[in-house]
Amino acid sequence: MTYNNMMKKKFADKKEAKQLVSKLGKEFAIVKNPGYIHPEYELYPLAPKIKKPASNLAASVMDMDGTTTTTEALCIHSLEYMVRKLSGRMTDEQWKGLDSIKDYPHIIGNSTTKHVEYLISKYQKSFNNNQIVKSFLYAAGWTIIYGKDAKRKEEVVQNLNDLNCSGLIKDERLLKLNHSSLPDDEDEDQLSAYLFSQYNLQFKRADFNSLVKIGIDVYYQRYHEILERIKLGEGKFIAQNLFGNPNKHLIEAMPGIEIFLPVIKGLVNSNEDIFFDQLLNDYEIKSGKRFPDKNIDKARIMFKKICNHFINNPLKVAIVTSSIFYEADIVLREVFKIILSKLDKLLPESKNKITILNTFKDYRNYYDAIVTASDSNEIRLKPHRDLYSIALYKLNVPREKFAQVVGFEDSESGTIAIRAAGIGLSIAVPFAETSGHNLNAATYVCKGGLPEVILNHNLFLKLK
Ligand SMILES: [Mg+2]
Protein backbone atom coordinates (compact mmCIF):
# COMPACT_ATOMS: atom_id res chain seq x y z
CA MET A 1 0.00 0.00 0.00
CA THR A 2 1.30 3.48 -0.79
CA TYR A 3 2.24 5.90 1.96
CA ASN A 4 -0.56 8.33 1.01
CA ASN A 5 -3.17 5.58 1.17
CA MET A 6 -1.82 4.36 4.49
CA MET A 7 -2.07 7.86 5.92
CA LYS A 8 -5.80 7.89 5.16
CA LYS A 9 -6.36 4.84 7.35
CA LYS A 10 -7.14 4.85 11.05
CA PHE A 11 -5.69 1.41 11.78
CA ALA A 12 -2.65 -0.46 10.54
CA ASP A 13 -1.55 -4.07 10.70
CA LYS A 14 1.96 -4.92 11.90
CA LYS A 15 3.48 -4.72 8.43
CA GLU A 16 1.91 -1.34 7.67
CA ALA A 17 2.80 -0.04 11.13
CA LYS A 18 6.39 -1.03 10.50
CA GLN A 19 6.40 0.93 7.24
CA LEU A 20 4.87 3.98 8.91
CA VAL A 21 7.27 3.90 11.83
CA SER A 22 10.30 3.56 9.58
CA LYS A 23 9.18 6.70 7.72
CA LEU A 24 9.38 8.67 10.95
CA GLY A 25 13.11 8.57 11.42
CA LYS A 26 16.37 6.69 11.60
CA GLU A 27 16.92 6.84 15.34
CA PHE A 28 14.42 6.16 18.12
CA ALA A 29 14.36 6.64 21.86
CA ILE A 30 12.86 3.82 23.92
CA VAL A 31 11.08 5.30 26.91
CA LYS A 32 9.89 2.84 29.56
CA ASN A 33 6.50 3.42 31.15
CA PRO A 34 5.56 2.81 34.79
CA GLY A 35 3.61 -0.32 35.77
CA TYR A 36 0.12 1.10 35.20
CA ILE A 37 0.68 2.39 31.65
CA HIS A 38 0.03 0.58 28.39
CA PRO A 39 2.18 -0.14 26.49
CA GLU A 40 5.34 -1.05 28.39
CA TYR A 41 7.38 1.48 26.41
CA GLU A 42 7.04 4.29 23.88
CA LEU A 43 9.17 4.60 20.78
CA TYR A 44 10.01 8.18 19.89
CA PRO A 45 11.46 9.05 16.52
CA LEU A 46 14.28 11.51 17.19
CA ALA A 47 14.85 14.59 15.05
CA PRO A 48 18.20 14.19 13.25
CA LYS A 49 21.00 16.15 14.91
CA ILE A 50 21.62 19.51 13.23
CA LYS A 51 25.32 20.25 13.06
CA LYS A 52 25.30 22.99 10.44
CA PRO A 53 25.22 26.52 11.92
CA ALA A 54 21.89 28.28 11.27
CA SER A 55 21.54 31.62 9.53
CA ASN A 56 18.74 32.47 11.91
CA LEU A 57 17.07 31.06 15.02
CA ALA A 58 13.44 31.49 16.04
CA ALA A 59 13.18 30.16 19.57
CA SER A 60 15.04 28.81 22.55
CA VAL A 61 13.51 26.20 24.85
CA MET A 62 15.30 25.69 28.13
CA ASP A 63 15.17 23.42 31.10
CA MET A 64 15.02 24.99 34.56
CA ASP A 65 16.85 22.81 37.12
CA GLY A 66 20.48 22.23 36.25
CA THR A 67 20.36 24.52 33.19
CA THR A 68 18.90 27.86 34.26
CA THR A 69 19.18 27.31 37.99
CA THR A 70 19.86 24.63 40.50
CA THR A 71 17.73 23.41 43.35
CA GLU A 72 19.41 20.02 43.28
CA ALA A 73 20.67 20.33 46.84
CA LEU A 74 17.06 20.64 48.00
CA CYS A 75 15.70 17.88 45.78
CA ILE A 76 18.42 15.43 46.81
CA HIS A 77 17.86 16.32 50.45
CA SER A 78 14.11 15.71 50.08
CA LEU A 79 14.63 12.35 48.35
CA GLU A 80 17.05 11.23 51.02
CA TYR A 81 14.61 12.41 53.66
CA MET A 82 11.89 10.27 52.03
CA VAL A 83 14.07 7.13 52.33
CA ARG A 84 14.92 8.07 55.93
CA LYS A 85 11.25 8.52 56.83
CA LEU A 86 10.09 5.23 55.29
CA SER A 87 12.85 3.31 57.05
CA GLY A 88 12.74 5.27 60.30
CA ARG A 89 16.48 5.96 60.15
CA MET A 90 16.55 9.71 60.61
CA THR A 91 20.13 10.26 61.76
CA ASP A 92 23.48 9.86 60.01
CA GLU A 93 24.48 7.30 62.65
CA GLN A 94 21.52 5.11 61.70
CA TRP A 95 22.11 5.48 57.96
CA LYS A 96 24.87 7.42 56.23
CA GLY A 97 22.53 8.61 53.49
CA LEU A 98 22.49 8.42 49.70
CA ASP A 99 25.61 7.45 47.79
CA SER A 100 26.65 10.34 45.53
CA ILE A 101 28.38 8.07 43.01
CA LYS A 102 25.93 5.18 42.84
CA ASP A 103 22.63 6.94 43.56
CA TYR A 104 22.91 10.47 42.14
CA PRO A 105 22.85 9.54 38.43
CA HIS A 106 19.46 7.87 39.08
CA ILE A 107 17.87 10.65 41.11
CA ILE A 108 18.76 13.81 39.20
CA GLY A 109 17.34 15.10 35.97
CA ASN A 110 14.51 12.62 35.51
CA SER A 111 10.88 12.75 36.63
CA THR A 112 10.12 12.51 40.34
CA THR A 113 8.37 9.17 39.70
CA LYS A 114 11.53 7.72 38.17
CA HIS A 115 13.71 9.04 41.01
CA VAL A 116 11.39 7.60 43.63
CA GLU A 117 10.99 4.27 41.79
CA TYR A 118 14.74 3.86 41.80
CA LEU A 119 15.10 4.64 45.51
CA ILE A 120 12.19 2.41 46.53
CA SER A 121 13.63 -0.54 44.56
CA LYS A 122 17.04 0.00 46.05
CA TYR A 123 16.14 0.71 49.68
CA GLN A 124 12.81 -1.12 50.13
CA LYS A 125 14.46 -3.80 52.30
CA SER A 126 15.24 -1.20 54.95
CA PHE A 127 11.65 0.10 55.15
CA ASN A 128 9.51 -0.43 58.20
CA ASN A 129 5.75 -1.02 57.83
CA ASN A 130 4.67 1.26 60.67
CA GLN A 131 7.00 3.99 59.42
CA ILE A 132 5.53 3.73 55.92
CA VAL A 133 2.01 4.26 57.27
CA LYS A 134 3.02 7.06 59.63
CA SER A 135 5.06 8.94 57.03
CA PHE A 136 2.34 8.66 54.44
CA LEU A 137 -0.46 9.81 56.76
CA TYR A 138 1.55 12.80 57.92
CA ALA A 139 2.57 13.78 54.36
CA ALA A 140 -1.05 13.44 53.22
CA GLY A 141 -2.39 15.47 56.16
CA TRP A 142 0.25 18.18 55.68
CA THR A 143 -0.51 18.44 51.96
CA ILE A 144 -4.24 18.78 52.56
CA ILE A 145 -3.81 21.51 55.20
CA TYR A 146 -0.69 23.41 54.12
CA GLY A 147 -0.10 22.40 50.47
CA LYS A 148 -0.47 25.16 47.86
CA ASP A 149 -0.78 23.08 44.71
CA ALA A 150 -4.32 21.92 43.87
CA LYS A 151 -3.20 19.02 41.68
CA ARG A 152 -0.87 17.73 44.41
CA LYS A 153 -3.81 17.73 46.83
CA GLU A 154 -5.94 15.82 44.34
CA GLU A 155 -3.24 13.18 44.01
CA VAL A 156 -2.97 12.84 47.77
CA VAL A 157 -6.75 12.44 48.09
CA GLN A 158 -6.63 9.78 45.37
CA ASN A 159 -3.88 7.92 47.24
CA LEU A 160 -5.81 8.12 50.52
CA ASN A 161 -8.80 6.57 48.76
CA ASP A 162 -6.69 3.83 47.19
CA LEU A 163 -5.08 2.99 50.53
CA ASN A 164 -8.41 2.89 52.34
CA CYS A 165 -7.73 5.98 54.48
CA SER A 166 -10.16 8.46 52.95
CA GLY A 167 -11.51 9.29 56.44
CA LEU A 168 -8.43 11.46 56.95
CA ILE A 169 -9.72 13.93 54.36
CA LYS A 170 -12.50 14.93 56.76
CA ASP A 171 -10.64 14.37 60.02
CA GLU A 172 -11.88 17.06 62.41
CA ARG A 173 -8.69 17.47 64.40
CA LEU A 174 -6.68 17.81 61.18
CA LEU A 175 -9.05 20.33 59.65
CA LYS A 176 -8.91 22.50 62.79
CA LEU A 177 -5.15 23.12 62.35
CA ASN A 178 -4.10 26.69 61.64
CA HIS A 179 -3.43 26.85 57.87
CA SER A 180 -1.18 29.86 58.10
CA SER A 181 1.46 28.58 60.51
CA LEU A 182 3.64 25.65 59.43
CA PRO A 183 4.10 22.85 61.98
CA ASP A 184 7.45 22.47 63.76
CA ASP A 185 9.11 19.13 64.65
CA GLU A 186 7.10 18.72 67.83
CA ASP A 187 3.80 19.38 66.01
CA GLU A 188 4.89 16.85 63.41
CA ASP A 189 5.50 14.13 66.01
CA GLN A 190 2.14 14.72 67.65
CA LEU A 191 0.19 14.84 64.42
CA SER A 192 1.94 11.72 63.05
CA ALA A 193 1.16 9.77 66.22
CA TYR A 194 -2.47 10.90 66.18
CA LEU A 195 -3.07 10.07 62.49
CA PHE A 196 -1.36 6.70 62.93
CA SER A 197 -3.61 5.81 65.88
CA GLN A 198 -6.70 6.76 63.87
CA TYR A 199 -5.99 5.21 60.48
CA ASN A 200 -3.34 2.51 60.84
CA LEU A 201 -5.77 -0.41 61.18
CA GLN A 202 -7.66 0.33 57.99
CA PHE A 203 -4.54 1.16 55.94
CA LYS A 204 -4.31 -1.23 52.99
CA ARG A 205 -0.85 -2.82 52.75
CA ALA A 206 1.08 -1.21 49.91
CA ASP A 207 2.40 -3.00 46.83
CA PHE A 208 5.34 -1.58 44.85
CA ASN A 209 3.27 0.90 42.79
CA SER A 210 1.49 2.21 45.91
CA LEU A 211 4.82 2.46 47.69
CA VAL A 212 6.10 4.65 44.86
CA LYS A 213 3.06 6.90 45.23
CA ILE A 214 3.62 7.07 48.99
CA GLY A 215 7.29 7.92 48.38
CA ILE A 216 6.24 10.71 46.01
CA ASP A 217 3.86 12.16 48.62
CA VAL A 218 6.52 12.07 51.34
CA TYR A 219 9.12 13.62 49.01
CA TYR A 220 6.83 16.45 47.87
CA GLN A 221 5.73 17.22 51.42
CA ARG A 222 9.32 17.80 52.45
CA TYR A 223 10.32 19.72 49.32
CA HIS A 224 7.25 21.95 49.44
CA GLU A 225 7.70 22.66 53.10
CA ILE A 226 11.24 23.91 52.38
CA LEU A 227 10.07 25.98 49.40
CA GLU A 228 7.29 27.48 51.49
CA ARG A 229 9.82 28.48 54.15
CA ILE A 230 12.08 30.04 51.49
CA LYS A 231 9.06 32.01 50.29
CA LEU A 232 8.47 33.17 53.88
CA GLY A 233 12.06 34.43 54.02
CA GLU A 234 13.42 31.59 56.17
CA GLY A 235 16.03 30.56 53.59
CA LYS A 236 19.02 31.22 55.84
CA PHE A 237 17.49 29.30 58.71
CA ILE A 238 16.86 26.30 56.42
CA ALA A 239 20.37 26.51 54.95
CA GLN A 240 21.85 26.46 58.45
CA ASN A 241 19.62 23.60 59.60
CA LEU A 242 20.03 21.34 56.59
CA PHE A 243 23.49 22.15 55.32
CA GLY A 244 25.19 23.76 58.33
CA ASN A 245 25.81 27.00 56.43
CA PRO A 246 23.35 29.92 56.61
CA ASN A 247 24.93 31.54 53.54
CA LYS A 248 24.53 28.56 51.25
CA HIS A 249 22.22 29.58 48.39
CA LEU A 250 19.47 26.98 48.31
CA ILE A 251 18.59 28.10 44.81
CA GLU A 252 21.45 29.23 42.54
CA ALA A 253 21.64 30.81 39.09
CA MET A 254 23.72 28.82 36.60
CA PRO A 255 26.92 30.61 35.51
CA GLY A 256 26.38 32.71 32.40
CA ILE A 257 22.58 32.73 32.56
CA GLU A 258 22.59 36.45 33.50
CA ILE A 259 24.37 37.16 30.19
CA PHE A 260 22.74 34.51 28.00
CA LEU A 261 19.13 35.50 28.72
CA PRO A 262 19.42 39.24 27.90
CA VAL A 263 21.55 38.50 24.81
CA ILE A 264 19.08 36.12 23.12
CA LYS A 265 16.21 38.53 23.76
CA GLY A 266 18.13 41.25 21.91
CA LEU A 267 18.41 43.38 25.05
CA VAL A 268 22.16 44.00 24.97
CA ASN A 269 22.72 47.13 22.89
CA SER A 270 25.47 48.80 24.94
CA ASN A 271 28.26 47.81 27.36
CA GLU A 272 29.00 44.68 25.34
CA ASP A 273 32.54 44.61 26.77
CA ILE A 274 31.24 44.46 30.33
CA PHE A 275 28.92 41.58 29.41
CA PHE A 276 31.75 39.85 27.56
CA ASP A 277 34.21 40.09 30.45
CA GLN A 278 31.58 38.69 32.81
CA LEU A 279 31.02 35.86 30.34
CA LEU A 280 34.74 34.99 30.48
CA ASN A 281 34.46 34.88 34.28
CA ASP A 282 31.40 32.64 34.10
CA TYR A 283 33.20 30.38 31.62
CA GLU A 284 35.97 29.86 34.16
CA ILE A 285 33.54 29.20 37.01
CA LYS A 286 31.57 26.69 34.95
CA SER A 287 34.40 24.82 33.22
CA GLY A 288 37.11 25.21 35.86
CA LYS A 289 39.56 26.58 33.30
CA ARG A 290 40.36 29.94 31.72
CA PHE A 291 39.07 30.70 28.25
CA PRO A 292 42.22 30.53 26.07
CA ASP A 293 43.88 33.98 25.79
CA LYS A 294 44.62 33.51 22.12
CA ASN A 295 40.90 33.18 21.31
CA ILE A 296 39.67 36.16 23.34
CA ASP A 297 39.98 38.89 20.69
CA LYS A 298 38.09 36.92 18.09
CA ALA A 299 35.42 35.85 20.58
CA ARG A 300 34.96 39.47 21.66
CA ILE A 301 34.29 40.55 18.08
CA MET A 302 31.88 37.64 17.58
CA PHE A 303 30.10 38.45 20.82
CA LYS A 304 29.27 41.94 19.50
CA LYS A 305 27.98 40.39 16.30
CA ILE A 306 25.84 37.94 18.30
CA CYS A 307 24.35 40.79 20.36
CA ASN A 308 23.58 42.73 17.17
CA HIS A 309 22.06 39.70 15.52
CA PHE A 310 19.60 39.20 18.37
CA ILE A 311 18.73 42.92 18.58
CA ASN A 312 17.31 42.46 15.09
CA ASN A 313 16.09 38.88 15.61
CA PRO A 314 15.15 38.37 19.28
CA LEU A 315 14.26 34.80 20.19
CA LYS A 316 11.04 33.56 21.66
CA VAL A 317 12.07 31.88 24.90
CA ALA A 318 10.33 29.17 26.89
CA ILE A 319 11.27 27.61 30.19
CA VAL A 320 10.37 23.92 30.21
CA THR A 321 10.48 22.08 33.49
CA SER A 322 9.38 18.79 34.99
CA SER A 323 8.71 20.67 38.22
CA ILE A 324 5.10 21.56 38.94
CA PHE A 325 4.08 25.22 38.61
CA TYR A 326 4.03 25.85 42.35
CA GLU A 327 7.73 24.90 42.56
CA ALA A 328 8.79 26.59 39.33
CA ASP A 329 7.13 29.81 40.44
CA ILE A 330 9.11 29.97 43.69
CA VAL A 331 12.37 28.84 42.08
CA LEU A 332 12.12 31.29 39.16
CA ARG A 333 11.24 34.18 41.48
CA GLU A 334 14.37 33.43 43.51
CA VAL A 335 16.64 32.97 40.52
CA PHE A 336 15.43 36.14 38.81
CA LYS A 337 16.17 38.03 42.05
CA ILE A 338 19.75 36.73 41.80
CA ILE A 339 20.02 37.61 38.08
CA LEU A 340 18.61 41.08 38.75
CA SER A 341 21.11 41.82 41.47
CA LYS A 342 24.02 40.53 39.34
CA LEU A 343 23.01 42.75 36.43
CA ASP A 344 22.42 45.70 38.71
CA LYS A 345 25.96 45.42 40.09
CA LEU A 346 27.51 44.75 36.70
CA LEU A 347 26.06 47.55 34.56
CA PRO A 348 26.71 51.29 34.74
CA GLU A 349 23.66 53.57 34.78
CA SER A 350 22.12 53.84 31.32
CA LYS A 351 18.82 53.65 29.50
CA ASN A 352 19.69 50.12 28.42
CA LYS A 353 20.30 49.12 32.02
CA ILE A 354 16.82 50.34 33.01
CA THR A 355 15.22 48.34 30.19
CA ILE A 356 17.12 45.19 31.14
CA LEU A 357 16.40 45.50 34.86
CA ASN A 358 12.71 46.09 34.18
CA THR A 359 12.57 42.92 32.11
CA PHE A 360 14.23 40.87 34.85
CA LYS A 361 12.12 42.23 37.70
CA ASP A 362 9.63 39.46 37.06
CA TYR A 363 10.31 36.20 35.25
CA ARG A 364 6.89 36.50 33.61
CA ASN A 365 8.11 39.65 31.82
CA TYR A 366 10.95 37.69 30.34
CA TYR A 367 9.56 34.35 29.16
CA ASP A 368 7.21 33.96 26.21
CA ALA A 369 6.06 30.60 27.57
CA ILE A 370 6.35 28.80 30.87
CA VAL A 371 5.76 25.06 30.68
CA THR A 372 5.71 23.01 33.85
CA ALA A 373 4.62 19.54 34.91
CA SER A 374 1.28 21.15 35.81
CA ASP A 375 0.64 21.57 32.05
CA SER A 376 0.87 17.81 31.68
CA ASN A 377 1.00 14.95 34.12
CA GLU A 378 3.66 13.20 36.20
CA ILE A 379 3.45 10.20 33.84
CA ARG A 380 4.22 12.27 30.72
CA LEU A 381 7.28 14.20 31.81
CA LYS A 382 10.76 14.12 30.22
CA PRO A 383 12.06 11.99 28.51
CA HIS A 384 8.56 12.00 26.93
CA ARG A 385 8.27 14.71 24.34
CA ASP A 386 5.14 16.35 25.76
CA LEU A 387 6.55 19.32 27.71
CA TYR A 388 8.69 20.44 24.77
CA SER A 389 5.82 19.90 22.32
CA ILE A 390 3.62 22.05 24.56
CA ALA A 391 6.35 24.72 24.59
CA LEU A 392 6.54 24.77 20.77
CA TYR A 393 2.77 25.01 20.66
CA LYS A 394 2.66 27.84 23.18
CA LEU A 395 5.44 29.69 21.33
CA ASN A 396 3.52 29.16 18.10
CA VAL A 397 6.46 27.59 16.26
CA PRO A 398 5.21 25.34 13.42
CA ARG A 399 6.92 22.07 12.49
CA GLU A 400 8.57 23.63 9.41
CA LYS A 401 10.51 25.93 11.73
CA PHE A 402 11.74 23.33 14.23
CA ALA A 403 15.17 23.48 12.56
CA GLN A 404 15.43 27.04 13.92
CA VAL A 405 14.84 26.06 17.51
CA VAL A 406 17.59 25.40 20.02
CA GLY A 407 16.99 23.41 23.21
CA PHE A 408 19.13 23.35 26.37
CA GLU A 409 19.22 20.60 28.96
CA ASP A 410 21.60 19.23 31.54
CA SER A 411 20.31 15.66 31.72
CA GLU A 412 19.92 12.50 29.67
CA SER A 413 16.13 12.52 29.80
CA GLY A 414 15.99 16.20 28.87
CA THR A 415 18.26 15.92 25.83
CA ILE A 416 16.13 12.99 24.63
CA ALA A 417 12.87 14.90 25.21
CA ILE A 418 14.11 17.83 23.09
CA ARG A 419 14.89 15.60 20.11
CA ALA A 420 11.74 13.54 20.64
CA ALA A 421 9.82 16.82 20.23
CA GLY A 422 11.42 17.27 16.81
CA ILE A 423 14.25 19.67 17.72
CA GLY A 424 17.55 18.68 16.13
CA LEU A 425 19.66 21.21 18.03
CA SER A 426 19.66 19.61 21.48
CA ILE A 427 22.41 21.10 23.59
CA ALA A 428 23.64 19.45 26.76
CA VAL A 429 25.04 21.80 29.39
CA PRO A 430 25.85 19.23 32.09
CA PHE A 431 26.74 20.32 35.59
CA ALA A 432 28.52 18.53 38.39
CA GLU A 433 25.52 16.48 39.42
CA THR A 434 24.54 15.35 35.93
CA SER A 435 28.09 14.70 34.77
CA GLY A 436 27.46 10.95 35.05
CA HIS A 437 24.52 11.08 32.63
CA ASN A 438 24.59 9.54 29.19
CA LEU A 439 24.32 12.56 26.91
CA ASN A 440 24.52 10.73 23.58
CA ALA A 441 21.20 12.20 22.48
CA ALA A 442 22.70 15.69 22.55
CA THR A 443 23.87 17.35 19.35
CA TYR A 444 26.63 19.10 21.31
CA VAL A 445 27.80 18.57 24.87
CA CYS A 446 29.07 21.88 26.29
CA LYS A 447 30.75 21.26 29.62
CA GLY A 448 31.49 24.99 29.79
CA GLY A 449 27.72 25.53 29.89
CA LEU A 450 26.03 28.59 28.45
CA PRO A 451 29.30 30.60 28.34
CA GLU A 452 30.79 27.91 26.07
CA VAL A 453 27.65 27.98 23.90
CA ILE A 454 28.34 31.66 23.15
CA LEU A 455 32.15 31.75 23.22
CA ASN A 456 32.92 28.54 21.31
CA HIS A 457 29.80 28.02 19.21
CA ASN A 458 28.49 31.54 18.48
CA LEU A 459 25.16 30.24 19.68
CA PHE A 460 25.09 27.88 16.68
CA LEU A 461 24.69 30.79 14.29
CA LYS A 462 26.49 31.36 11.03
CA LEU A 463 27.63 34.97 11.39
CA LYS A 464 29.71 36.89 8.89
MG1 LIG B 1 17.59 19.60 34.47
Coordinates of C-alpha atoms in Angstrom, one line a residue, residues 66-292:
G66 CA 20.5 22.2 36.2
T67 CA 20.4 24.5 33.2
T68 CA 18.9 27.9 34.3
T69 CA 19.2 27.3 38.0
T70 CA 19.9 24.6 40.5
T71 CA 17.7 23.4 43.3
E72 CA 19.4 20.0 43.3
A73 CA 20.7 20.3 46.8
L74 CA 17.1 20.6 48.0
C75 CA 15.7 17.9 45.8
I76 CA 18.4 15.4 46.8
H77 CA 17.9 16.3 50.5
S78 CA 14.1 15.7 50.1
L79 CA 14.6 12.4 48.3
E80 CA 17.0 11.2 51.0
Y81 CA 14.6 12.4 53.7
M82 CA 11.9 10.3 52.0
V83 CA 14.1 7.1 52.3
R84 CA 14.9 8.1 55.9
K85 CA 11.3 8.5 56.8
L86 CA 10.1 5.2 55.3
S87 CA 12.8 3.3 57.0
G88 CA 12.7 5.3 60.3
R89 CA 16.5 6.0 60.2
M90 CA 16.6 9.7 60.6
T91 CA 20.1 10.3 61.8
D92 CA 23.5 9.9 60.0
E93 CA 24.5 7.3 62.7
Q94 CA 21.5 5.1 61.7
W95 CA 22.1 5.5 58.0
K96 CA 24.9 7.4 56.2
G97 CA 22.5 8.6 53.5
L98 CA 22.5 8.4 49.7
D99 CA 25.6 7.5 47.8
S100 CA 26.7 10.3 45.5
I101 CA 28.4 8.1 43.0
K102 CA 25.9 5.2 42.8
D103 CA 22.6 6.9 43.6
Y104 CA 22.9 10.5 42.1
P105 CA 22.9 9.5 38.4
H106 CA 19.5 7.9 39.1
I107 CA 17.9 10.7 41.1
I108 CA 18.8 13.8 39.2
G109 CA 17.3 15.1 36.0
N110 CA 14.5 12.6 35.5
S111 CA 10.9 12.7 36.6
T112 CA 10.1 12.5 40.3
T113 CA 8.4 9.2 39.7
K114 CA 11.5 7.7 38.2
H115 CA 13.7 9.0 41.0
V116 CA 11.4 7.6 43.6
E117 CA 11.0 4.3 41.8
Y118 CA 14.7 3.9 41.8
L119 CA 15.1 4.6 45.5
I120 CA 12.2 2.4 46.5
S121 CA 13.6 -0.5 44.6
K122 CA 17.0 0.0 46.0
Y123 CA 16.1 0.7 49.7
Q124 CA 12.8 -1.1 50.1
K125 CA 14.5 -3.8 52.3
S126 CA 15.2 -1.2 55.0
F127 CA 11.6 0.1 55.1
N128 CA 9.5 -0.4 58.2
N129 CA 5.8 -1.0 57.8
N130 CA 4.7 1.3 60.7
Q131 CA 7.0 4.0 59.4
I132 CA 5.5 3.7 55.9
V133 CA 2.0 4.3 57.3
K134 CA 3.0 7.1 59.6
S135 CA 5.1 8.9 57.0
F136 CA 2.3 8.7 54.4
L137 CA -0.5 9.8 56.8
Y138 CA 1.6 12.8 57.9
A139 CA 2.6 13.8 54.4
A140 CA -1.1 13.4 53.2
G141 CA -2.4 15.5 56.2
W142 CA 0.3 18.2 55.7
T143 CA -0.5 18.4 52.0
I144 CA -4.2 18.8 52.6
I145 CA -3.8 21.5 55.2
Y146 CA -0.7 23.4 54.1
G147 CA -0.1 22.4 50.5
K148 CA -0.5 25.2 47.9
D149 CA -0.8 23.1 44.7
A150 CA -4.3 21.9 43.9
K151 CA -3.2 19.0 41.7
R152 CA -0.9 17.7 44.4
K153 CA -3.8 17.7 46.8
E154 CA -5.9 15.8 44.3
E155 CA -3.2 13.2 44.0
V156 CA -3.0 12.8 47.8
V157 CA -6.7 12.4 48.1
Q158 CA -6.6 9.8 45.4
N159 CA -3.9 7.9 47.2
L160 CA -5.8 8.1 50.5
N161 CA -8.8 6.6 48.8
D162 CA -6.7 3.8 47.2
L163 CA -5.1 3.0 50.5
N164 CA -8.4 2.9 52.3
C165 CA -7.7 6.0 54.5
S166 CA -10.2 8.5 52.9
G167 CA -11.5 9.3 56.4
L168 CA -8.4 11.5 56.9
I169 CA -9.7 13.9 54.4
K170 CA -12.5 14.9 56.8
D171 CA -10.6 14.4 60.0
E172 CA -11.9 17.1 62.4
R173 CA -8.7 17.5 64.4
L174 CA -6.7 17.8 61.2
L175 CA -9.1 20.3 59.6
K176 CA -8.9 22.5 62.8
L177 CA -5.2 23.1 62.4
N178 CA -4.1 26.7 61.6
H179 CA -3.4 26.9 57.9
S180 CA -1.2 29.9 58.1
S181 CA 1.5 28.6 60.5
L182 CA 3.6 25.7 59.4
P183 CA 4.1 22.8 62.0
D184 CA 7.5 22.5 63.8
D185 CA 9.1 19.1 64.7
E186 CA 7.1 18.7 67.8
D187 CA 3.8 19.4 66.0
E188 CA 4.9 16.8 63.4
D189 CA 5.5 14.1 66.0
Q190 CA 2.1 14.7 67.7
L191 CA 0.2 14.8 64.4
S192 CA 1.9 11.7 63.0
A193 CA 1.2 9.8 66.2
Y194 CA -2.5 10.9 66.2
L195 CA -3.1 10.1 62.5
F196 CA -1.4 6.7 62.9
S197 CA -3.6 5.8 65.9
Q198 CA -6.7 6.8 63.9
Y199 CA -6.0 5.2 60.5
N200 CA -3.3 2.5 60.8
L201 CA -5.8 -0.4 61.2
Q202 CA -7.7 0.3 58.0
F203 CA -4.5 1.2 55.9
K204 CA -4.3 -1.2 53.0
R205 CA -0.8 -2.8 52.8
A206 CA 1.1 -1.2 49.9
D207 CA 2.4 -3.0 46.8
F208 CA 5.3 -1.6 44.8
N209 CA 3.3 0.9 42.8
S210 CA 1.5 2.2 45.9
L211 CA 4.8 2.5 47.7
V212 CA 6.1 4.6 44.9
K213 CA 3.1 6.9 45.2
I214 CA 3.6 7.1 49.0
G215 CA 7.3 7.9 48.4
I216 CA 6.2 10.7 46.0
D217 CA 3.9 12.2 48.6
V218 CA 6.5 12.1 51.3
Y219 CA 9.1 13.6 49.0
Y220 CA 6.8 16.4 47.9
Q221 CA 5.7 17.2 51.4
R222 CA 9.3 17.8 52.5
Y223 CA 10.3 19.7 49.3
H224 CA 7.3 22.0 49.4
E225 CA 7.7 22.7 53.1
I226 CA 11.2 23.9 52.4
L227 CA 10.1 26.0 49.4
E228 CA 7.3 27.5 51.5
R229 CA 9.8 28.5 54.1
I230 CA 12.1 30.0 51.5
K231 CA 9.1 32.0 50.3
L232 CA 8.5 33.2 53.9
G233 CA 12.1 34.4 54.0
E234 CA 13.4 31.6 56.2
G235 CA 16.0 30.6 53.6
K236 CA 19.0 31.2 55.8
F237 CA 17.5 29.3 58.7
I238 CA 16.9 26.3 56.4
A239 CA 20.4 26.5 54.9
Q240 CA 21.9 26.5 58.5
N241 CA 19.6 23.6 59.6
L242 CA 20.0 21.3 56.6
F243 CA 23.5 22.2 55.3
G244 CA 25.2 23.8 58.3
N245 CA 25.8 27.0 56.4
P246 CA 23.4 29.9 56.6
N247 CA 24.9 31.5 53.5
K248 CA 24.5 28.6 51.3
H249 CA 22.2 29.6 48.4
L250 CA 19.5 27.0 48.3
I251 CA 18.6 28.1 44.8
E252 CA 21.4 29.2 42.5
A253 CA 21.6 30.8 39.1
M254 CA 23.7 28.8 36.6
P255 CA 26.9 30.6 35.5
G256 CA 26.4 32.7 32.4
I257 CA 22.6 32.7 32.6
E258 CA 22.6 36.4 33.5
I259 CA 24.4 37.2 30.2
F260 CA 22.7 34.5 28.0
L261 CA 19.1 35.5 28.7
P262 CA 19.4 39.2 27.9
V263 CA 21.5 38.5 24.8
I264 CA 19.1 36.1 23.1
K265 CA 16.2 38.5 23.8
G266 CA 18.1 41.3 21.9
L267 CA 18.4 43.4 25.1
V268 CA 22.2 44.0 25.0
N269 CA 22.7 47.1 22.9
S270 CA 25.5 48.8 24.9
N271 CA 28.3 47.8 27.4
E272 CA 29.0 44.7 25.3
D273 CA 32.5 44.6 26.8
I274 CA 31.2 44.5 30.3
F275 CA 28.9 41.6 29.4
F276 CA 31.7 39.8 27.6
D277 CA 34.2 40.1 30.5
Q278 CA 31.6 38.7 32.8
L279 CA 31.0 35.9 30.3
L280 CA 34.7 35.0 30.5
N281 CA 34.5 34.9 34.3
D282 CA 31.4 32.6 34.1
Y283 CA 33.2 30.4 31.6
E284 CA 36.0 29.9 34.2
I285 CA 33.5 29.2 37.0
K286 CA 31.6 26.7 35.0
S287 CA 34.4 24.8 33.2
G288 CA 37.1 25.2 35.9
K289 CA 39.6 26.6 33.3
R290 CA 40.4 29.9 31.7
F291 CA 39.1 30.7 28.3
P292 CA 42.2 30.5 26.1

